[in-house]
Amino acid sequence: MKLIGRKIYKGMVEAEAIVTNDGISFYGGVDPDSGKVVEVGHELEGQSITGKVLVFPTGKGSTVGSYTMYRMKKNNTAPVAIVNKEIDTIIAVGCIISEIPCVDKIDIKNIKTGQKIIVNGSEGSVEVK
Amino acid sequence: MRLDQEEKDMLEGKYGKAAQKSMEILTTLGEIFDAENMIDVHGVQIAGVSYANLGEAGLEFLTDMAEDGKVRVLTTLNPAGMDRENWQALGIDKEFAKNQNRAIDAFARMGIITTCSCTPYLIGNAPHYGQHIAWAESSAVCYSNSVIGARTNREGGPSALAAALTGKTPNYGYHLEKNRHGQVLVNINAPVNGTDEFGVLGKIIGDKLVELGKKIPYITGISSATVEELKSFCASVATYGGTALFHMEDVTPEYNKYPKPTEIVFEINQNELDIARGELIDEDIEVDFVSIGCPHASIHEIANVAKLLEGKKVKKEFWITTARPTKRIADEVGYSKIIEDAGAKFAADTCCVVAPIKGRFKGIMVDSAKACYYGRAKNKFKVKIGSIEECVGEAIK
């Protein structure tokens, strides 16, 4: 199944999806050293997003979150791609400065945790295998 | 999005890596917000300066951008996490100071003027009516849009830096006249005086706007306001309401440019002001810290504090936070000596919101509703709002 959205940042990767219906705050909500979600009560609390395609509705929290994503990329703890329902500026800027392929305007209900998906940030599409 | 040749060249890397990354940020934001083109900006104010907020992550980004990035327009900085000269006396640890200076040095390498202040419009980064700028710092954004009539969106740290390194910003939001109309009519039916009371008013309006899901108030009933009162109001309404623009009848320059909103109206009477003030005073507070200058104190406010403190001694930690250029004027004129002889301290370049002071104090008294918000949220202090006179009175008690 191929889902067509909007390109936010270029690049193509294939990896396992990790999906949540909660918003993500990279600043304070994710530990940039371990790559784990640490926000108390978050659907993904305790789970690692490293090396996965992180699929969530939209970003939230402080604008410093863009910098946290940059740090994760340098630490090799970042997700390899991001898919959003509706992008916000923190995640968009974070993806650009960290060079993480990103697509939004995707109906994320069509993606399940554990599925292998291909994110094409240059085309703005997501393919669920 | 339509780009001109220079913008395309930046995007292709012909102006270097930092300009390329910047243009990527700006064009992507432009696409997200349906901007048709880029516009030139005349000045930039950058936020995300305190090492406490940047962390090692932000610092790495700045260091990388400083490799070949140079600003193309007048650019100034938000407050840092410490007074750059007097940090030891203010209890900042060495490691923090070292990292804070690394961040400021990276900004300096890019040609940014490292005056660390939330009131750039008081110290030379002052746009005129109708100019396009790209400012971060929510209180200064609100001031420049509303009081000056310049045009800016609420930028974040990276997008403001990107504007500085390219001289451009995507043309959307508050840059367009169609988005600058007042949405909610607010009638004030009580006298409002002093920085503290304008802060209280900003909280009431900000809270109400959030409830209504609206952004731009059109305010009536304020016959006049000082620069200091407006700066306090801007900080408060931006903190509580996310407001980047308001119109104030007979006070701000654009109030009669657009139609007065009529659909949504709310009234503010003395009773609302009293209730909101009460919400900014924690009942069981024991004040051990007094701070004036959120946003950064003007020379007029410093003169007032000096007058109130002359010949007195403070008994509590008392900070006057201000921009270093303003502090220099206070030094020249002699206000600094009077204030320091009374035992109060200047904290230039920084403020009680961004300095790493969590745990050092229990109760803070301020004349700023914004400082109350962050005192509670960020530093877990008990808070109390009062006029400058009441703050000084508390400090010498």
Short mmCIF file of C-alpha atoms in Angstrom, two decimals:
data_model
loop_
_atom_site.label_atom_id
_atom_site.label_comp_id
_atom_site.label_asym_id
_atom_site.label_seq_id
_atom_site.Cartn_x
_atom_site.Cartn_y
_atom_site.Cartn_z
CA MET A 1 0.00 0.00 0.00
CA LYS A 2 1.42 3.37 -1.00
CA LEU A 3 0.37 6.48 0.92
CA ILE A 4 0.92 9.88 -0.64
CA GLY A 5 1.63 12.87 1.59
CA ARG A 6 3.83 15.94 1.48
CA LYS A 7 7.63 16.01 1.41
CA ILE A 8 9.24 17.77 4.34
CA TYR A 9 12.83 16.55 4.11
CA LYS A 10 14.48 14.55 1.35
CA GLY A 11 15.97 11.07 1.47
CA MET A 12 14.71 7.48 1.21
CA VAL A 13 14.93 4.76 3.85
CA GLU A 14 13.38 1.39 4.59
CA ALA A 15 12.97 0.45 8.24
CA GLU A 16 10.61 -0.82 10.89
CA ALA A 17 7.85 1.54 12.00
CA ILE A 18 7.11 2.51 15.58
CA VAL A 19 3.70 4.15 15.79
CA THR A 20 2.03 6.26 18.48
CA ASN A 21 -1.11 8.35 18.67
CA ASP A 22 0.50 10.67 21.23
CA GLY A 23 2.38 13.82 20.25
CA ILE A 24 6.16 13.79 20.73
CA SER A 25 8.22 16.39 22.54
CA PHE A 26 11.88 15.73 21.79
CA TYR A 27 12.93 18.29 24.41
CA GLY A 28 12.39 16.58 27.74
CA GLY A 29 10.25 13.81 26.26
CA VAL A 30 13.03 11.78 24.64
CA ASP A 31 16.44 10.92 26.07
CA PRO A 32 18.97 11.87 23.36
CA ASP A 33 21.61 9.52 24.80
CA SER A 34 19.58 6.31 25.01
CA GLY A 35 17.12 7.09 22.20
CA LYS A 36 14.22 6.15 24.49
CA VAL A 37 10.97 7.98 25.08
CA VAL A 38 11.01 9.15 28.70
CA GLU A 39 7.85 11.25 28.94
CA VAL A 40 5.85 9.90 31.86
CA GLY A 41 2.57 8.36 30.72
CA HIS A 42 3.49 8.47 27.01
CA GLU A 43 2.28 5.55 24.93
CA LEU A 44 5.90 4.82 23.97
CA GLU A 45 7.41 5.44 27.42
CA GLY A 46 10.53 3.31 27.82
CA GLN A 47 10.69 2.28 24.16
CA SER A 48 13.59 3.05 21.85
CA ILE A 49 13.00 5.04 18.65
CA THR A 50 16.59 4.62 17.45
CA GLY A 51 16.93 3.34 13.89
CA LYS A 52 13.16 3.18 13.38
CA VAL A 53 10.65 5.16 11.37
CA LEU A 54 8.89 7.19 14.03
CA VAL A 55 5.22 7.66 13.16
CA PHE A 56 3.16 10.11 15.25
CA PRO A 57 0.46 12.75 14.76
CA THR A 58 2.45 15.93 15.42
CA GLY A 59 5.19 17.49 17.53
CA LYS A 60 4.67 19.39 20.76
CA GLY A 61 6.68 21.22 23.43
CA SER A 62 9.69 23.51 23.36
CA THR A 63 11.41 24.68 20.18
CA VAL A 64 14.63 23.35 21.73
CA GLY A 65 13.32 19.96 20.55
CA SER A 66 14.82 20.64 17.11
CA TYR A 67 18.25 20.74 18.72
CA THR A 68 17.58 17.52 20.63
CA MET A 69 16.93 15.79 17.31
CA TYR A 70 20.25 17.15 16.01
CA ARG A 71 22.01 15.75 19.04
CA MET A 72 20.38 12.34 18.57
CA LYS A 73 21.52 12.25 14.97
CA LYS A 74 25.09 12.95 16.08
CA ASN A 75 24.76 10.32 18.85
CA ASN A 76 23.42 7.74 16.40
CA THR A 77 20.28 7.45 18.51
CA ALA A 78 17.90 9.24 16.12
CA PRO A 79 15.02 7.67 14.22
CA VAL A 80 15.94 7.07 10.55
CA ALA A 81 12.79 8.77 9.28
CA ILE A 82 9.71 10.58 10.58
CA VAL A 83 6.12 10.34 9.40
CA ASN A 84 3.52 12.79 10.74
CA LYS A 85 -0.15 13.41 10.25
CA GLU A 86 0.48 17.17 10.43
CA ILE A 87 4.00 18.55 10.78
CA ASP A 88 4.81 21.36 13.23
CA THR A 89 7.78 23.70 12.98
CA ILE A 90 9.82 22.03 15.73
CA ILE A 91 9.84 18.63 14.02
CA ALA A 92 10.25 20.17 10.53
CA VAL A 93 13.27 22.24 11.57
CA GLY A 94 14.65 19.27 13.54
CA CYS A 95 14.47 17.02 10.46
CA ILE A 96 16.09 19.61 8.21
CA ILE A 97 19.03 20.39 10.49
CA SER A 98 19.50 16.69 11.34
CA GLU A 99 18.93 15.48 7.76
CA ILE A 100 16.23 12.99 8.72
CA PRO A 101 13.85 12.12 5.85
CA CYS A 102 10.36 13.29 6.72
CA VAL A 103 6.87 13.12 5.21
CA ASP A 104 3.60 14.52 6.56
CA LYS A 105 -0.10 14.58 5.62
CA ILE A 106 -0.19 10.79 5.99
CA ASP A 107 -3.14 8.96 7.52
CA ILE A 108 -1.07 7.23 10.19
CA LYS A 109 -3.85 4.76 11.07
CA ASN A 110 -2.67 2.80 8.02
CA ILE A 111 0.71 2.07 9.63
CA LYS A 112 1.27 -0.43 12.45
CA THR A 113 4.22 -0.82 14.79
CA GLY A 114 6.63 -3.48 13.55
CA GLN A 115 5.72 -3.15 9.86
CA LYS A 116 8.53 -2.59 7.39
CA ILE A 117 7.91 0.69 5.59
CA ILE A 118 9.69 2.74 2.94
CA VAL A 119 9.73 6.49 3.48
CA ASN A 120 10.50 8.56 0.41
CA GLY A 121 11.05 12.09 1.66
CA SER A 122 11.94 13.38 -1.79
CA GLU A 123 8.62 12.23 -3.23
CA GLY A 124 6.50 12.66 -0.09
CA SER A 125 5.32 9.05 0.03
CA VAL A 126 5.23 6.12 2.43
CA GLU A 127 4.99 2.51 1.27
CA VAL A 128 3.78 -0.15 3.69
CA LYS A 129 5.12 -3.58 2.75
CA MET B 1 7.23 28.55 -3.55
CA ARG B 2 8.75 31.12 -5.91
CA LEU B 3 12.47 31.76 -5.34
CA ASP B 4 14.68 34.35 -7.02
CA GLN B 5 18.11 33.52 -8.42
CA GLU B 6 20.00 34.43 -5.26
CA GLU B 7 17.68 32.31 -3.11
CA LYS B 8 18.06 29.38 -5.52
CA ASP B 9 21.84 29.76 -5.41
CA MET B 10 21.76 29.69 -1.62
CA LEU B 11 19.66 26.53 -1.72
CA GLU B 12 22.16 24.92 -4.08
CA GLY B 13 25.05 25.70 -1.77
CA LYS B 14 26.74 28.47 -3.76
CA TYR B 15 26.82 30.67 -0.65
CA GLY B 16 28.22 27.96 1.61
CA LYS B 17 26.89 25.23 3.88
CA ALA B 18 25.31 27.39 6.57
CA ALA B 19 23.42 29.53 4.06
CA GLN B 20 22.27 26.36 2.30
CA LYS B 21 21.00 24.78 5.50
CA SER B 22 19.32 28.06 6.39
CA MET B 23 17.58 28.30 3.04
CA GLU B 24 16.41 24.67 3.43
CA ILE B 25 14.83 25.61 6.77
CA LEU B 26 13.18 28.73 5.34
CA THR B 27 11.84 27.17 2.14
CA THR B 28 10.44 24.20 4.08
CA LEU B 29 8.69 26.48 6.56
CA GLY B 30 7.46 28.52 3.60
CA GLU B 31 5.98 25.39 2.00
CA ILE B 32 4.34 24.31 5.26
CA PHE B 33 2.70 27.70 5.74
CA ASP B 34 1.85 28.27 2.05
CA ALA B 35 4.16 31.26 1.54
CA GLU B 36 4.34 32.37 -2.10
CA ASN B 37 7.81 33.87 -1.89
CA MET B 38 10.66 35.05 0.33
CA ILE B 39 11.00 38.62 1.57
CA ASP B 40 14.03 40.57 2.75
CA VAL B 41 14.28 41.15 6.48
CA HIS B 42 15.86 44.26 8.00
CA GLY B 43 16.85 42.80 11.32
CA VAL B 44 16.88 39.61 13.35
CA GLN B 45 16.59 38.78 17.04
CA ILE B 46 17.74 35.29 18.01
CA ALA B 47 16.43 33.22 20.93
CA GLY B 48 17.89 30.02 22.31
CA VAL B 49 20.99 31.62 23.79
CA SER B 50 21.05 30.35 27.36
CA TYR B 51 23.14 27.20 27.63
CA ALA B 52 20.48 25.92 30.05
CA ASN B 53 18.07 25.82 27.09
CA LEU B 54 20.48 25.01 24.27
CA GLY B 55 22.32 22.17 25.92
CA GLU B 56 25.17 20.42 24.15
CA ALA B 57 22.83 19.65 21.23
CA GLY B 58 22.09 23.25 20.38
CA LEU B 59 25.67 24.25 20.94
CA GLU B 60 26.88 21.65 18.45
CA PHE B 61 24.45 22.98 15.86
CA LEU B 62 25.61 26.57 16.40
CA THR B 63 29.25 25.55 16.21
CA ASP B 64 28.63 23.77 12.91
CA MET B 65 26.72 26.74 11.48
CA ALA B 66 29.52 29.10 12.56
CA GLU B 67 32.01 27.23 10.34
CA ASP B 68 31.03 29.28 7.31
CA GLY B 69 27.90 31.19 8.35
CA LYS B 70 27.88 35.01 8.38
CA VAL B 71 24.88 37.21 9.10
CA ARG B 72 23.61 39.45 6.30
CA VAL B 73 21.51 41.79 8.45
CA LEU B 74 21.63 43.44 11.88
CA THR B 75 21.26 40.59 14.38
CA THR B 76 21.14 40.62 18.17
CA LEU B 77 20.76 37.94 20.85
CA ASN B 78 18.31 37.06 23.59
CA PRO B 79 19.43 36.90 27.23
CA ALA B 80 22.06 34.33 28.13
CA GLY B 81 22.09 32.15 31.24
CA MET B 82 24.43 34.50 33.09
CA ASP B 83 25.92 37.96 33.41
CA ARG B 84 29.00 37.71 31.20
CA GLU B 85 31.15 39.84 33.51
CA ASN B 86 29.66 39.33 36.93
CA TRP B 87 28.65 35.64 36.81
CA GLN B 88 30.69 34.49 39.78
CA ALA B 89 29.15 37.04 42.16
CA LEU B 90 25.72 35.90 41.01
CA GLY B 91 26.45 32.30 41.93
CA ILE B 92 26.86 30.74 38.47
CA ASP B 93 29.17 27.73 38.38
CA LYS B 94 32.35 27.62 36.30
CA GLU B 95 31.35 24.76 34.01
CA PHE B 96 28.11 26.51 33.07
CA ALA B 97 29.97 29.77 32.44
CA LYS B 98 32.43 28.01 30.17
CA ASN B 99 29.67 26.43 28.09
CA GLN B 100 27.65 29.64 27.98
CA ASN B 101 30.66 31.48 26.59
CA ARG B 102 31.20 28.76 23.96
CA ALA B 103 27.66 29.41 22.72
CA ILE B 104 28.07 33.19 22.67
CA ASP B 105 31.42 32.85 20.91
CA ALA B 106 29.79 30.76 18.16
CA PHE B 107 27.18 33.50 17.68
CA ALA B 108 29.95 36.12 17.58
CA ARG B 109 31.84 34.19 14.88
CA MET B 110 28.76 34.52 12.69
CA GLY B 111 28.85 38.31 13.05
CA ILE B 112 25.98 38.54 15.50
CA ILE B 113 26.07 41.45 17.94
CA THR B 114 26.20 39.65 21.26
CA THR B 115 24.14 42.05 23.31
CA CYS B 116 22.12 39.49 25.22
CA SER B 117 18.77 41.15 25.77
CA CYS B 118 15.05 40.55 25.35
CA THR B 119 14.56 44.28 24.62
CA PRO B 120 16.59 44.74 21.41
CA TYR B 121 14.31 47.67 20.53
CA LEU B 122 15.74 49.64 23.48
CA ILE B 123 19.37 49.14 22.48
CA GLY B 124 19.67 49.74 18.77
CA ASN B 125 17.93 46.83 17.04
CA ALA B 126 14.91 49.02 16.44
CA PRO B 127 12.85 48.54 13.28
CA HIS B 128 10.48 51.22 12.05
CA TYR B 129 6.82 51.03 11.12
CA GLY B 130 6.01 48.49 8.43
CA GLN B 131 9.50 46.93 8.20
CA HIS B 132 9.80 43.18 7.84
CA ILE B 133 11.96 41.53 10.48
CA ALA B 134 12.47 37.99 11.80
CA TRP B 135 12.45 38.01 15.55
CA ALA B 136 12.34 35.32 18.17
CA GLU B 137 11.65 36.22 21.84
CA SER B 138 7.91 36.31 22.27
CA SER B 139 7.76 39.60 24.22
CA ALA B 140 9.88 41.46 21.67
CA VAL B 141 7.88 39.95 18.79
CA CYS B 142 4.70 41.28 20.37
CA TYR B 143 6.27 44.69 21.01
CA SER B 144 7.65 45.10 17.49
CA ASN B 145 4.44 44.00 15.77
CA SER B 146 2.08 45.91 18.02
CA VAL B 147 3.81 48.97 19.47
CA ILE B 148 6.16 49.69 16.55
CA GLY B 149 4.05 48.27 13.74
CA ALA B 150 6.93 46.28 12.24
CA ARG B 151 6.11 42.80 10.90
CA THR B 152 7.38 39.50 12.18
CA ASN B 153 6.21 35.99 12.92
CA ARG B 154 7.10 34.30 16.19
CA GLU B 155 10.38 32.74 15.15
CA GLY B 156 12.20 29.98 17.00
CA GLY B 157 15.98 29.85 17.52
CA PRO B 158 16.91 27.97 14.30
CA SER B 159 14.48 29.84 12.01
CA ALA B 160 15.66 33.23 13.31
CA LEU B 161 19.28 32.18 12.77
CA ALA B 162 18.40 31.02 9.26
CA ALA B 163 16.87 34.44 8.53
CA ALA B 164 20.00 36.15 9.83
CA LEU B 165 22.34 34.07 7.65
CA THR B 166 20.29 34.64 4.48
CA GLY B 167 18.59 38.00 5.12
CA LYS B 168 15.30 36.34 4.14
CA THR B 169 12.12 34.98 5.63
CA PRO B 170 9.13 33.23 4.04
CA ASN B 171 6.26 35.62 3.38
CA TYR B 172 3.36 34.35 5.49
CA GLY B 173 1.53 35.01 8.76
CA TYR B 174 2.02 38.46 10.27
CA HIS B 175 4.01 39.67 7.26
CA LEU B 176 0.72 39.82 5.36
CA GLU B 177 -1.79 42.58 6.10
CA LYS B 178 -4.72 40.19 5.79
CA ASN B 179 -3.52 38.37 8.92
CA ARG B 180 -3.12 41.47 11.10
CA HIS B 181 -6.76 42.29 11.78
CA GLY B 182 -8.03 42.39 15.34
CA GLN B 183 -10.20 39.35 16.18
CA VAL B 184 -11.55 40.04 19.65
CA LEU B 185 -12.71 43.35 21.13
CA VAL B 186 -11.53 43.86 24.70
CA ASN B 187 -13.00 46.80 26.59
CA ILE B 188 -11.13 47.85 29.72
CA ASN B 189 -13.42 49.59 32.21
CA ALA B 190 -10.94 50.29 35.01
CA PRO B 191 -7.76 52.33 35.39
CA VAL B 192 -4.58 50.38 34.60
CA ASN B 193 -1.26 51.80 35.81
CA GLY B 194 2.26 50.54 36.34
CA THR B 195 4.25 47.65 34.89
CA ASP B 196 2.72 45.14 37.33
CA GLU B 197 -0.86 46.08 36.49
CA PHE B 198 -0.21 45.98 32.75
CA GLY B 199 1.23 42.49 33.33
CA VAL B 200 -1.93 41.47 35.19
CA LEU B 201 -3.99 42.82 32.28
CA GLY B 202 -1.86 40.80 29.83
CA LYS B 203 -2.57 37.63 31.80
CA ILE B 204 -6.34 38.21 31.75
CA ILE B 205 -6.37 38.88 28.01
CA GLY B 206 -3.91 36.06 27.25
CA ASP B 207 -5.90 33.49 29.24
CA LYS B 208 -9.12 34.61 27.54
CA LEU B 209 -7.60 34.36 24.06
CA VAL B 210 -6.46 30.79 24.71
CA GLU B 211 -9.98 29.94 25.86
CA LEU B 212 -11.43 31.50 22.69
CA GLY B 213 -8.77 30.02 20.40
CA LYS B 214 -7.97 33.51 19.09
CA LYS B 215 -4.73 35.46 18.79
CA ILE B 216 -5.21 39.18 18.08
CA PRO B 217 -7.03 41.40 20.60
CA TYR B 218 -8.24 44.91 19.89
CA ILE B 219 -8.12 46.76 23.19
CA THR B 220 -10.02 49.89 24.18
CA GLY B 221 -10.09 51.94 27.35
CA ILE B 222 -6.36 52.56 27.83
CA SER B 223 -5.84 56.27 27.20
CA SER B 224 -2.07 56.19 27.46
CA ALA B 225 0.73 53.82 28.36
CA THR B 226 4.48 54.16 28.89
CA VAL B 227 7.07 52.15 26.98
CA GLU B 228 7.74 50.21 30.19
CA GLU B 229 4.06 49.42 30.72
CA LEU B 230 3.70 48.25 27.12
CA LYS B 231 6.82 46.09 27.34
CA SER B 232 5.42 44.43 30.47
CA PHE B 233 2.03 43.94 28.82
CA CYS B 234 3.64 42.42 25.70
CA ALA B 235 5.65 39.95 27.76
CA SER B 236 2.56 38.89 29.69
CA VAL B 237 0.05 38.58 26.84
CA ALA B 238 2.65 36.65 24.80
CA THR B 239 3.38 34.31 27.72
CA TYR B 240 -0.23 33.57 28.66
CA GLY B 241 -1.88 33.90 25.26
CA GLY B 242 0.85 33.22 22.69
CA THR B 243 -0.09 36.63 21.31
CA ALA B 244 2.23 38.16 18.71
CA LEU B 245 0.11 41.20 17.84
CA PHE B 246 -2.50 43.40 19.50
CA HIS B 247 -4.08 46.71 18.66
CA MET B 248 -4.74 49.30 21.36
CA GLU B 249 -7.04 52.18 20.54
CA ASP B 250 -5.25 55.57 20.56
CA VAL B 251 -1.96 53.88 21.59
CA THR B 252 -0.62 51.53 18.89
CA PRO B 253 -0.01 52.66 15.30
CA GLU B 254 -2.25 50.23 13.40
CA TYR B 255 -5.36 50.39 15.57
CA ASN B 256 -7.45 52.25 13.01
CA LYS B 257 -5.98 50.60 9.95
CA TYR B 258 -8.24 47.55 10.15
CA PRO B 259 -11.89 47.29 11.15
CA LYS B 260 -12.67 47.08 14.85
CA PRO B 261 -13.84 43.54 15.65
CA THR B 262 -17.46 43.32 16.73
CA GLU B 263 -18.32 39.63 16.83
CA ILE B 264 -16.51 38.63 19.98
CA VAL B 265 -16.43 41.18 22.78
CA PHE B 266 -15.36 40.89 26.38
CA GLU B 267 -15.20 43.37 29.20
CA ILE B 268 -12.55 43.74 31.88
CA ASN B 269 -13.61 45.50 35.08
CA GLN B 270 -11.80 46.19 38.33
CA ASN B 271 -13.04 42.87 39.68
CA GLU B 272 -11.26 40.86 36.93
CA LEU B 273 -8.05 42.79 37.56
CA ASP B 274 -8.25 42.06 41.29
CA ILE B 275 -8.88 38.35 40.74
CA ALA B 276 -6.02 38.00 38.25
CA ARG B 277 -3.64 39.85 40.57
CA GLY B 278 -4.62 37.42 43.32
CA GLU B 279 -3.71 34.53 41.04
CA LEU B 280 -0.19 35.95 40.78
CA ILE B 281 0.35 36.00 44.54
CA ASP B 282 0.98 32.70 46.32
CA GLU B 283 -0.57 32.93 49.75
CA ASP B 284 2.11 31.18 51.78
CA ILE B 285 5.05 32.87 50.05
CA GLU B 286 8.20 33.84 51.98
CA VAL B 287 10.07 36.21 49.70
CA ASP B 288 13.84 35.63 49.61
CA PHE B 289 14.51 36.98 46.12
CA VAL B 290 13.37 40.19 44.42
CA SER B 291 13.94 40.81 40.73
CA ILE B 292 13.15 43.81 38.54
CA GLY B 293 13.64 43.78 34.79
CA CYS B 294 11.43 41.22 33.01
CA PRO B 295 11.60 42.20 30.19
CA HIS B 296 14.98 43.88 30.67
CA ALA B 297 14.77 47.13 32.64
CA SER B 298 14.94 50.39 30.71
CA ILE B 299 17.18 53.23 31.89
CA HIS B 300 14.02 54.95 33.13
CA GLU B 301 13.16 51.98 35.35
CA ILE B 302 16.73 51.83 36.66
CA ALA B 303 16.55 55.54 37.49
CA ASN B 304 13.37 54.84 39.44
CA VAL B 305 14.93 51.94 41.35
CA ALA B 306 17.97 54.09 42.17
CA LYS B 307 15.72 56.81 43.56
CA LEU B 308 13.86 54.30 45.71
CA LEU B 309 17.03 52.63 46.99
CA GLU B 310 19.11 55.74 47.67
CA GLY B 311 20.55 55.59 51.19
CA LYS B 312 18.80 52.26 51.96
CA LYS B 313 20.11 48.71 52.39
CA VAL B 314 18.48 45.63 50.89
CA LYS B 315 18.01 42.62 53.18
CA LYS B 316 17.19 40.11 50.47
CA GLU B 317 18.82 39.04 47.23
CA PHE B 318 17.79 41.77 44.78
CA TRP B 319 18.57 41.63 41.06
CA ILE B 320 18.07 44.29 38.44
CA THR B 321 18.21 42.48 35.11
CA THR B 322 18.97 44.59 32.07
CA ALA B 323 20.84 44.85 28.79
CA ARG B 324 24.53 45.59 29.15
CA PRO B 325 24.34 48.82 27.09
CA THR B 326 21.62 50.06 29.46
CA LYS B 327 23.77 49.07 32.44
CA ARG B 328 26.64 51.10 30.94
CA ILE B 329 24.40 54.18 30.85
CA ALA B 330 23.46 53.53 34.49
CA ASP B 331 27.19 53.34 35.31
CA GLU B 332 27.87 56.63 33.56
CA VAL B 333 25.03 58.49 35.21
CA GLY B 334 25.74 57.12 38.68
CA TYR B 335 22.61 54.98 39.18
CA SER B 336 24.67 51.80 39.38
CA LYS B 337 26.68 53.08 42.35
CA ILE B 338 23.53 54.03 44.28
CA ILE B 339 21.96 50.65 43.57
CA GLU B 340 25.07 48.63 44.38
CA ASP B 341 25.78 50.67 47.51
CA ALA B 342 22.34 49.58 48.69
CA GLY B 343 23.41 45.96 48.25
CA ALA B 344 21.32 45.22 45.17
CA LYS B 345 22.98 43.55 42.19
CA PHE B 346 22.89 44.08 38.49
CA ALA B 347 22.49 40.96 36.40
CA ALA B 348 23.15 42.18 32.87
CA ASP B 349 22.89 39.88 29.80
CA THR B 350 20.56 37.53 31.68
CA CYS B 351 17.34 37.41 33.68
CA CYS B 352 15.46 35.49 36.33
CA VAL B 353 13.73 33.41 33.62
CA VAL B 354 16.80 31.98 31.83
CA ALA B 355 19.47 31.93 34.56
CA PRO B 356 20.00 28.49 36.15
CA ILE B 357 18.65 29.44 39.61
CA LYS B 358 16.26 26.57 40.31
CA GLY B 359 16.58 25.53 43.94
CA ARG B 360 18.47 28.64 45.01
CA PHE B 361 15.43 30.58 46.19
CA LYS B 362 11.99 29.79 47.59
CA GLY B 363 9.89 32.87 46.92
CA ILE B 364 10.36 35.52 44.26
CA MET B 365 8.79 38.96 44.14
CA VAL B 366 8.64 40.70 40.78
CA ASP B 367 6.75 43.42 38.92
CA SER B 368 6.29 41.11 35.92
CA ALA B 369 3.49 38.64 35.21
CA LYS B 370 5.78 36.81 32.78
CA ALA B 371 8.38 36.32 35.51
CA CYS B 372 5.62 34.90 37.75
CA TYR B 373 4.74 32.31 35.11
CA TYR B 374 8.31 31.10 34.61
CA GLY B 375 9.19 31.45 38.27
CA ARG B 376 6.52 28.87 38.99
CA ALA B 377 6.80 26.64 35.91
CA LYS B 378 10.55 26.50 35.46
CA ASN B 379 12.06 27.26 38.84
CA LYS B 380 9.30 26.01 41.18
CA PHE B 381 9.36 29.26 43.16
CA LYS B 382 6.43 30.72 45.03
CA VAL B 383 5.65 34.05 43.38
CA LYS B 384 4.29 37.47 44.24
CA ILE B 385 3.60 40.34 41.89
CA GLY B 386 3.81 43.99 42.98
CA SER B 387 4.72 47.43 41.71
CA ILE B 388 8.37 48.45 41.50
CA GLU B 389 7.82 50.46 44.69
CA GLU B 390 6.39 47.40 46.47
CA CYS B 391 9.23 45.21 45.22
CA VAL B 392 11.85 47.62 46.56
CA GLY B 393 9.85 47.90 49.80
CA GLU B 394 9.95 44.10 50.18
CA ALA B 395 13.68 43.98 49.47
CA ILE B 396 14.58 46.48 52.21
CA LYS B 397 12.09 45.11 54.75
#
